Amino acid sequence: MKRILVINPNSSGAVTDSLTEALAGLAGARFDCIRIPESPATILTEEDVARAGIRVAETIAADPGADAYVIACFSDPGLDLARSLTAKPVIGIQEAGILTAMARADRFGIVALGPASVARHMRRMRAMGVIGRLAGELDLGGVSAEDAGRSDAVYARTLEVGRRLRDMGAGALVPGCAGFAPRRAQLERDLGIAVIDPVQAAAAIALGAVVA
Amino acid sequence: MKRILVINPNSSGAVTDSLTEALAGLAGARFDCIRIPESPATILTEEDVARAGIRVAETIAADPGADAYVIACFSDPGLDLARSLTAKPVIGIQEAGILTAMARADRFGIVALGPASVARHMRRMRAMGVIGRLAGELDLGGVSAEDAGRSDAVYARTLEVGRRLRDMGAGALVPGCAGFAPRRAQLERDLGIAVIDPVQAAAAIALGAVVA
Amino acid sequence: MKRILVINPNSSGAVTDSLTEALAGLAGARFDCIRIPESPATILTEEDVARAGIRVAETIAADPGADAYVIACFSDPGLDLARSLTAKPVIGIQEAGILTAMARADRFGIVALGPASVARHMRRMRAMGVIGRLAGELDLGGVSAEDAGRSDAVYARTLEVGRRLRDMGAGALVPGCAGFAPRRAQLERDLGIAVIDPVQAAAAIALGAVVA
Amino acid sequence: MKRILVINPNSSGAVTDSLTEALAGLAGARFDCIRIPESPATILTEEDVARAGIRVAETIAADPGADAYVIACFSDPGLDLARSLTAKPVIGIQEAGILTAMARADRFGIVALGPASVARHMRRMRAMGVIGRLAGELDLGGVSAEDAGRSDAVYARTLEVGRRLRDMGAGALVPGCAGFAPRRAQLERDLGIAVIDPVQAAAAIALGAVVA
Amino acid sequence: MKRILVINPNSSGAVTDSLTEALAGLAGARFDCIRIPESPATILTEEDVARAGIRVAETIAADPGADAYVIACFSDPGLDLARSLTAKPVIGIQEAGILTAMARADRFGIVALGPASVARHMRRMRAMGVIGRLAGELDLGGVSAEDAGRSDAVYARTLEVGRRLRDMGAGALVPGCAGFAPRRAQLERDLGIAVIDPVQAAAAIALGAVVA
Amino acid sequence: MKRILVINPNSSGAVTDSLTEALAGLAGARFDCIRIPESPATILTEEDVARAGIRVAETIAADPGADAYVIACFSDPGLDLARSLTAKPVIGIQEAGILTAMARADRFGIVALGPASVARHMRRMRAMGVIGRLAGELDLGGVSAEDAGRSDAVYARTLEVGRRLRDMGAGALVPGCAGFAPRRAQLERDLGIAVIDPVQAAAAIALGAVVA
């Protein structure tokens, strides 16, 4: 059986557990979800992203036997670097989440955890060459990845932001974090448009790459 | 268990069988591969695409119980129409193949079966808003989808075209047809860059959508 | 004298008559305006567009002696298909209306009949590669093509929407329907910017193609 | 009867006569073709273009009774300036030629008279926001506008360049000068793709604007 | 010592003096700031821009001994023309201001003096191929270049507009006029993002070109 | 006097000395050129770039008294990270070289040291939103930054590549390395188009930012 290494670039065990849960429904390969103990509990700043990128690459280099790798942080830390070190598939969840949304609807919206992420995402989407498909990006005013998937108050805010993005033309929505899976189906029902969990999207693409 | 309806828009049983084989490695949902008996054996002309589009939509409307749909022809016939008829995921293999290639490398190349397809793909990639990631598209001079996956002579030509696309900067390659799966892994080894079978790519995205 | 076939893709005789009136001022070729009796009275849904596209193409194929063809519905049904069947000029009114607006001013605005059309137009403008010139698109909240050119209440709404698009930077306006000709000149005077009737724009381009 | 002022920005009477001939087939309005006696016989340099632009604007301002204006030089001298001085339609032949080509086929090619024009056209097409539709631009190595429409040797070269552009994906061709009309139909037959005379294209758009 | 000719395209001595002051801090070359006595005191209309462009080019041609040229009006009058007349560096302040902002932050904002300039800037930024980096452009409602740098009331409005552009994602701001230098540092402190004086930006690029 | 810290991200003293020489002509501020002793002698791989990025940011954080910073490696390592740590100007030489070329001519060309850099530059130019201005990028087949500025054999190859880029439409050329300054003026004379040394370009922009 093929093995896919899912790397949580931060050190939080709770986040790592939530990755395992989010992927429980996917069969056909083994998903090993690991954290990076040397990292902080959350990846917040540009510096966190840069340092996490190097650790992610080291983690990948240290496990050359995996069949594919998923980087499970919406900043896609170390993605280009990791690809230069291995010929095996390396999938970033920001890229996978957005690309999967583009396979579901004409324009997509992003729900960012906080305002600071928006500029980083814009730069990345421009580099990805997909910004012409963006209906809009709005933020939740600063919440943690954990709360994004668990807090009811945060869910209410997410729903409101999702409605505004839908009115701006979004036919698919991508929450910009690794922890939204527990609420994905509910938000999809409440909004009536596709909601993509980026971790599940990345895992499915990785699965397709290894079992094909 | 979730069920994904994979529609071969033409009437060829051989092509339909090859779809079933291509998806044999994907677990976690049932893939029902069907053909459209009223269609011609191959979808070649713009008229074939337009007529197939309506039949694909009718086929989807006639099986509302499926959990997701894959349109298994690289022209994505009926994709927008089908999405207007159901809220369930409808995945086109051209879109899925290209988007998956974009999750694997910075620029992608397309191998078209013949010169007539190139203009149609260009228009579609412009509508998809992804043409900035295209390293190039070259064609095989006119071969059938079946030969693309089975003939040794066609494979030799595909390899040569693939080398030229790699030299033009492609880090991932998408064969522009539904029948390439039997040769995917070999071409990937021979070229040293990712090769995406668009049927498998679409199926993996559909799988991610229904089991998540 | 050259003959231009102007195809109303729906079955409404009133709409067909309005096409004839809209083109009364153009000399130098004969404009034959016909309807498609098998079509519904209005083209509303994606399915209407897809089915109309095939009928439009059949209509063109059935009259190979015409010197040029105009498809007089803002969704341009069957445009690519028809072009694959004849080497003679086939002009769509959405394309012609937008391109003519681009020959008149730097940025253009679109007035859509209802919200559902906006997403379809966005996709089309992206495929046309002209979305960088769009100042904005706003809709009238759901009105029929016939009312667009005849109802005073709808005109008042159109004027208001036109003012907002002008404030957003539009130097030329394109009403997104085939029936606006009776009000074109008045709206141009009331707004002080160019207003393009897409049927007249398409006919003029067709005329230029056949009498040149 | 409406009157359209067609301004030849250079002083050549022969070029002016050829404009009158090119528009002989268009009925429904009067086309007055005039030259600017103070201009040089050809518009070649950036300085020629800049000086011609001011004279074109003065010429338009001196004839406020015309119903529309056509600037009949492929550099579109004075187009933005003229539009700032009158609310009537001002049509440039480069813009009109390219936009009309976009109403005929997916991608277009430009045949430039000489290499120096290519950079100017590229800049203009980027400003027009249409460069995504350009299949390619090739030049004839330096010929005059007059020879473009009359010399057999130049026609042979034009045909060769046209074939290369067609192979590069052009479905419509725009000769980049005001004097190609006498050869338009022949080149269209020889190439099998649409050939747009930009003067006729501009005149047809102007006609549509005034008689609608 | 190298000599850089800084051309104020209008006839105002006050504006010319302010250019000299703005460049007082730059060493390593001599900056000669001159005005064009035949020009109006302000460049306002498209006609002013076109006529100034020819005079700027004549001014450059009349002083071939300078090592570089700066055109100190935000409309960059005569920029392309001047470049066709000399191989020496010719720097326009709109281009330089925007490009320097792009060297400081991901997205930039423009503060225009009045609403009429916005459309002109949009067209120019599209031609420059940089509009993807624009966070937004807002105008001050119609103020003179002189007031932009000296009036307290105008400064208050500039600060308010700057705050809105910062909220729209601008990481660097470019005031769209030649006279803002006296307030640049203060606005940068008040906003907390980079503020680029386009005259100083153009001069620095010219300096780099001649002393390198 | 203002002080600009010019950081050579590698450990080579020779490269650092060449930076000092390249900036000898720029007056008005002090340029302190330093190297990073912990870095390798050359920045070659993606991993080198990622690790250098963190060291560059640490170096900047360790000298908060400088008035501006220049990152003198064409991969711009650590640019976004450094900007998140300080509000002072941080200028990358790839960005500055390209932006300065855009202030000199309509389209620019890049001369890369080797083929591996081309993909990295393409991704970066797409993220910069400036790829529409790229005439082309060609590489020298693999040479060191030091040889780029000193070896006669490499110069001959650079000249040949520069001629091809000029023929592809480049009006300004950017050598893709930190060591080309000694040959800049000669290549400019030999090619007859602007040649931009990216280190000098970045330093001039930094100078403009601090002394303005």
Coordinates of C-alpha atoms in Angstrom, one line a residue, chain F:
Chain F
M1 CA 25.0 60.8 5.9
K2 CA 22.6 58.0 5.2
R3 CA 23.9 54.5 5.2
I4 CA 22.7 51.7 2.9
L5 CA 23.5 48.1 3.8
V6 CA 24.3 46.0 0.7
I7 CA 24.1 42.3 1.6
N8 CA 25.9 39.8 -0.5
P9 CA 24.0 36.6 0.5
N10 CA 26.9 34.4 -0.2
S11 CA 30.3 34.2 1.6
S12 CA 32.5 35.2 -1.3
G13 CA 34.8 38.1 -0.5
A14 CA 35.5 38.6 -4.3
V15 CA 31.8 39.0 -5.0
T16 CA 31.5 41.5 -2.1
D17 CA 34.5 43.5 -3.4
S18 CA 32.9 43.6 -6.8
L19 CA 29.7 45.1 -5.2
T20 CA 31.8 47.9 -3.7
E21 CA 33.3 48.6 -7.0
A22 CA 30.0 48.6 -8.8
L23 CA 28.7 51.2 -6.5
A24 CA 31.8 53.4 -6.4
G25 CA 30.1 55.9 -8.8
L26 CA 27.1 56.5 -6.6
A27 CA 27.4 59.5 -4.2
G28 CA 25.2 60.9 -1.5
A29 CA 25.0 57.9 0.8
R30 CA 27.4 55.4 2.2
F31 CA 27.1 51.9 0.8
D32 CA 28.3 49.2 3.2
C33 CA 28.8 46.0 1.2
I34 CA 29.0 42.9 3.4
R35 CA 28.9 39.1 2.9
I36 CA 27.4 36.3 5.0
P37 CA 30.2 34.1 6.2
E38 CA 28.0 31.2 7.0
S39 CA 26.7 31.0 3.4
P40 CA 28.2 28.9 0.7
A41 CA 30.4 30.7 -1.9
T42 CA 27.6 30.7 -4.4
I43 CA 23.8 30.6 -4.2
L44 CA 22.9 27.8 -6.6
T45 CA 20.1 25.6 -5.5
E46 CA 16.5 26.3 -4.2
E47 CA 17.8 25.2 -0.8
D48 CA 20.7 27.8 -1.0
V49 CA 18.1 30.4 -1.7
A50 CA 15.8 29.4 1.2
R51 CA 18.6 29.2 3.7
A52 CA 20.2 32.4 2.4
G53 CA 16.8 34.1 2.8
I54 CA 16.7 33.5 6.5
R55 CA 20.3 34.6 7.0
V56 CA 19.7 37.8 5.0
A57 CA 16.7 38.6 7.2
E58 CA 18.8 37.9 10.4
T59 CA 21.5 40.2 9.0
I60 CA 19.0 43.0 8.4
A61 CA 17.5 42.5 11.9
A62 CA 21.0 42.7 13.4
D63 CA 21.7 46.1 11.8
P64 CA 18.5 48.1 12.5
G65 CA 20.3 51.4 12.2
A66 CA 20.9 51.3 8.4
D67 CA 18.6 53.5 6.4
A68 CA 17.9 51.0 3.6
Y69 CA 18.9 47.5 2.6
V70 CA 19.9 46.0 -0.8
I71 CA 19.8 42.2 -1.2
A72 CA 22.5 41.6 -3.8
C73 CA 21.6 38.2 -5.3
F74 CA 19.4 37.8 -8.3
S75 CA 17.2 35.3 -6.6
D76 CA 16.1 38.0 -4.1
P77 CA 16.5 35.7 -1.1
G78 CA 14.5 36.7 1.9
L79 CA 13.0 39.8 0.3
D80 CA 9.4 39.3 1.5
L81 CA 10.6 38.1 4.9
A82 CA 12.9 41.1 5.4
R83 CA 10.1 43.5 4.4
S84 CA 7.9 41.9 7.2
L85 CA 10.6 42.7 9.7
T86 CA 11.4 46.3 9.0
A87 CA 9.5 49.3 7.6
K88 CA 12.7 50.6 6.0
P89 CA 13.3 50.1 2.3
V90 CA 14.5 46.6 1.3
I91 CA 15.4 46.4 -2.4
G92 CA 16.0 43.1 -4.2
I93 CA 18.2 43.2 -7.3
Q94 CA 16.1 41.0 -9.5
E95 CA 13.1 43.3 -8.9
A96 CA 15.1 46.4 -9.2
G97 CA 16.9 45.3 -12.4
I98 CA 13.7 44.3 -14.1
L99 CA 11.7 47.4 -13.0
T100 CA 14.6 49.7 -14.1
A101 CA 14.6 48.0 -17.5
M102 CA 10.9 48.7 -17.7
A103 CA 11.7 52.4 -17.1
R104 CA 14.0 52.4 -20.1
A105 CA 12.3 50.4 -22.8
D106 CA 9.0 48.7 -23.7
R107 CA 10.2 45.1 -23.5
F108 CA 13.2 43.7 -21.7
G109 CA 15.3 40.5 -21.9
I110 CA 17.0 38.5 -19.2
V111 CA 20.4 36.8 -19.6
A112 CA 20.4 33.9 -17.1
L113 CA 23.6 32.3 -15.9
G114 CA 22.2 28.8 -16.5
P115 CA 19.1 26.9 -17.5
A116 CA 18.0 26.1 -13.9
S117 CA 17.5 29.7 -13.1
V118 CA 15.0 30.4 -16.0
A119 CA 12.0 28.6 -14.4
R120 CA 12.7 30.4 -11.1
H121 CA 12.8 33.7 -12.8
M122 CA 9.6 33.0 -14.8
R123 CA 7.7 32.2 -11.6
R124 CA 9.1 35.4 -10.0
M125 CA 8.2 37.6 -12.9
R126 CA 4.7 36.1 -12.9
A127 CA 4.4 36.9 -9.2
M128 CA 5.7 40.4 -10.0
G129 CA 3.0 40.8 -12.6
V130 CA 5.4 42.0 -15.2
I131 CA 5.8 39.0 -17.5
G132 CA 3.8 40.8 -20.3
R133 CA 6.8 43.0 -20.8
L134 CA 9.3 40.1 -21.1
A135 CA 10.7 39.8 -24.7
G136 CA 12.5 36.6 -23.7
E137 CA 15.0 35.0 -21.4
L138 CA 18.0 33.0 -22.6
D139 CA 20.8 31.4 -20.6
L140 CA 24.5 31.2 -20.9
G141 CA 24.6 27.5 -20.4
G142 CA 26.0 27.6 -16.8
V143 CA 28.5 30.2 -15.8
S144 CA 29.4 31.7 -12.4
A145 CA 28.5 35.2 -11.4
E146 CA 32.1 36.1 -11.2
D147 CA 32.9 34.9 -14.7
A148 CA 29.8 36.8 -16.0
G149 CA 31.6 40.1 -15.3
R150 CA 35.2 39.1 -16.0
S151 CA 35.8 36.3 -18.5
D152 CA 36.2 37.2 -22.2
A153 CA 34.8 33.9 -23.3
V154 CA 31.7 34.5 -21.2
Y155 CA 31.4 38.0 -22.5
A156 CA 31.4 36.7 -26.1
R157 CA 28.6 34.4 -25.3
T158 CA 26.7 37.1 -23.4
L159 CA 27.0 39.3 -26.5
E160 CA 25.6 36.6 -28.8
V161 CA 22.7 35.9 -26.4
G162 CA 22.1 39.6 -26.1
R163 CA 21.8 40.0 -29.9
R164 CA 19.2 37.2 -30.0
L165 CA 17.2 38.9 -27.2
R166 CA 17.4 42.2 -29.1
D167 CA 16.1 40.5 -32.2
M168 CA 13.2 39.1 -30.1
G169 CA 12.2 42.6 -29.3
A170 CA 14.2 43.5 -26.1
G171 CA 14.8 47.2 -25.8
A172 CA 16.7 46.8 -22.5
L173 CA 18.7 43.8 -21.1
V174 CA 19.1 42.6 -17.6
P175 CA 22.0 40.2 -16.8
G176 CA 20.7 37.9 -14.1
C177 CA 23.5 38.1 -11.6
A178 CA 25.2 40.3 -9.1
G179 CA 28.6 40.5 -10.9
F180 CA 28.1 41.9 -14.3
A181 CA 28.9 45.6 -13.6
P182 CA 32.4 45.6 -15.0
R183 CA 31.0 44.8 -18.5
R184 CA 27.7 46.7 -18.4
A185 CA 28.9 49.7 -20.4
Q186 CA 30.7 47.7 -23.0
L187 CA 27.7 45.4 -23.7
E188 CA 25.4 48.5 -23.9
R189 CA 27.8 49.9 -26.6
D190 CA 28.1 46.6 -28.5
L191 CA 24.3 46.0 -28.5
G192 CA 23.0 49.5 -28.9
I193 CA 20.2 48.9 -26.3
A194 CA 20.1 49.7 -22.6
V195 CA 21.9 47.2 -20.3
I196 CA 20.9 47.4 -16.7
D197 CA 23.3 46.2 -13.9
P198 CA 20.8 45.0 -11.3
V199 CA 23.1 45.9 -8.4
Q200 CA 23.5 49.5 -9.6
A201 CA 19.7 49.7 -10.3
A202 CA 18.8 48.5 -6.8
A203 CA 21.4 50.9 -5.2
A204 CA 20.0 53.8 -7.2
I205 CA 16.4 53.1 -6.0
A206 CA 17.6 52.7 -2.4
L207 CA 19.5 56.0 -2.7
G208 CA 16.4 57.7 -4.0
A209 CA 14.4 56.3 -1.1
V210 CA 16.8 57.6 1.6
V211 CA 18.0 60.9 0.4
A212 CA 14.7 62.2 -1.0

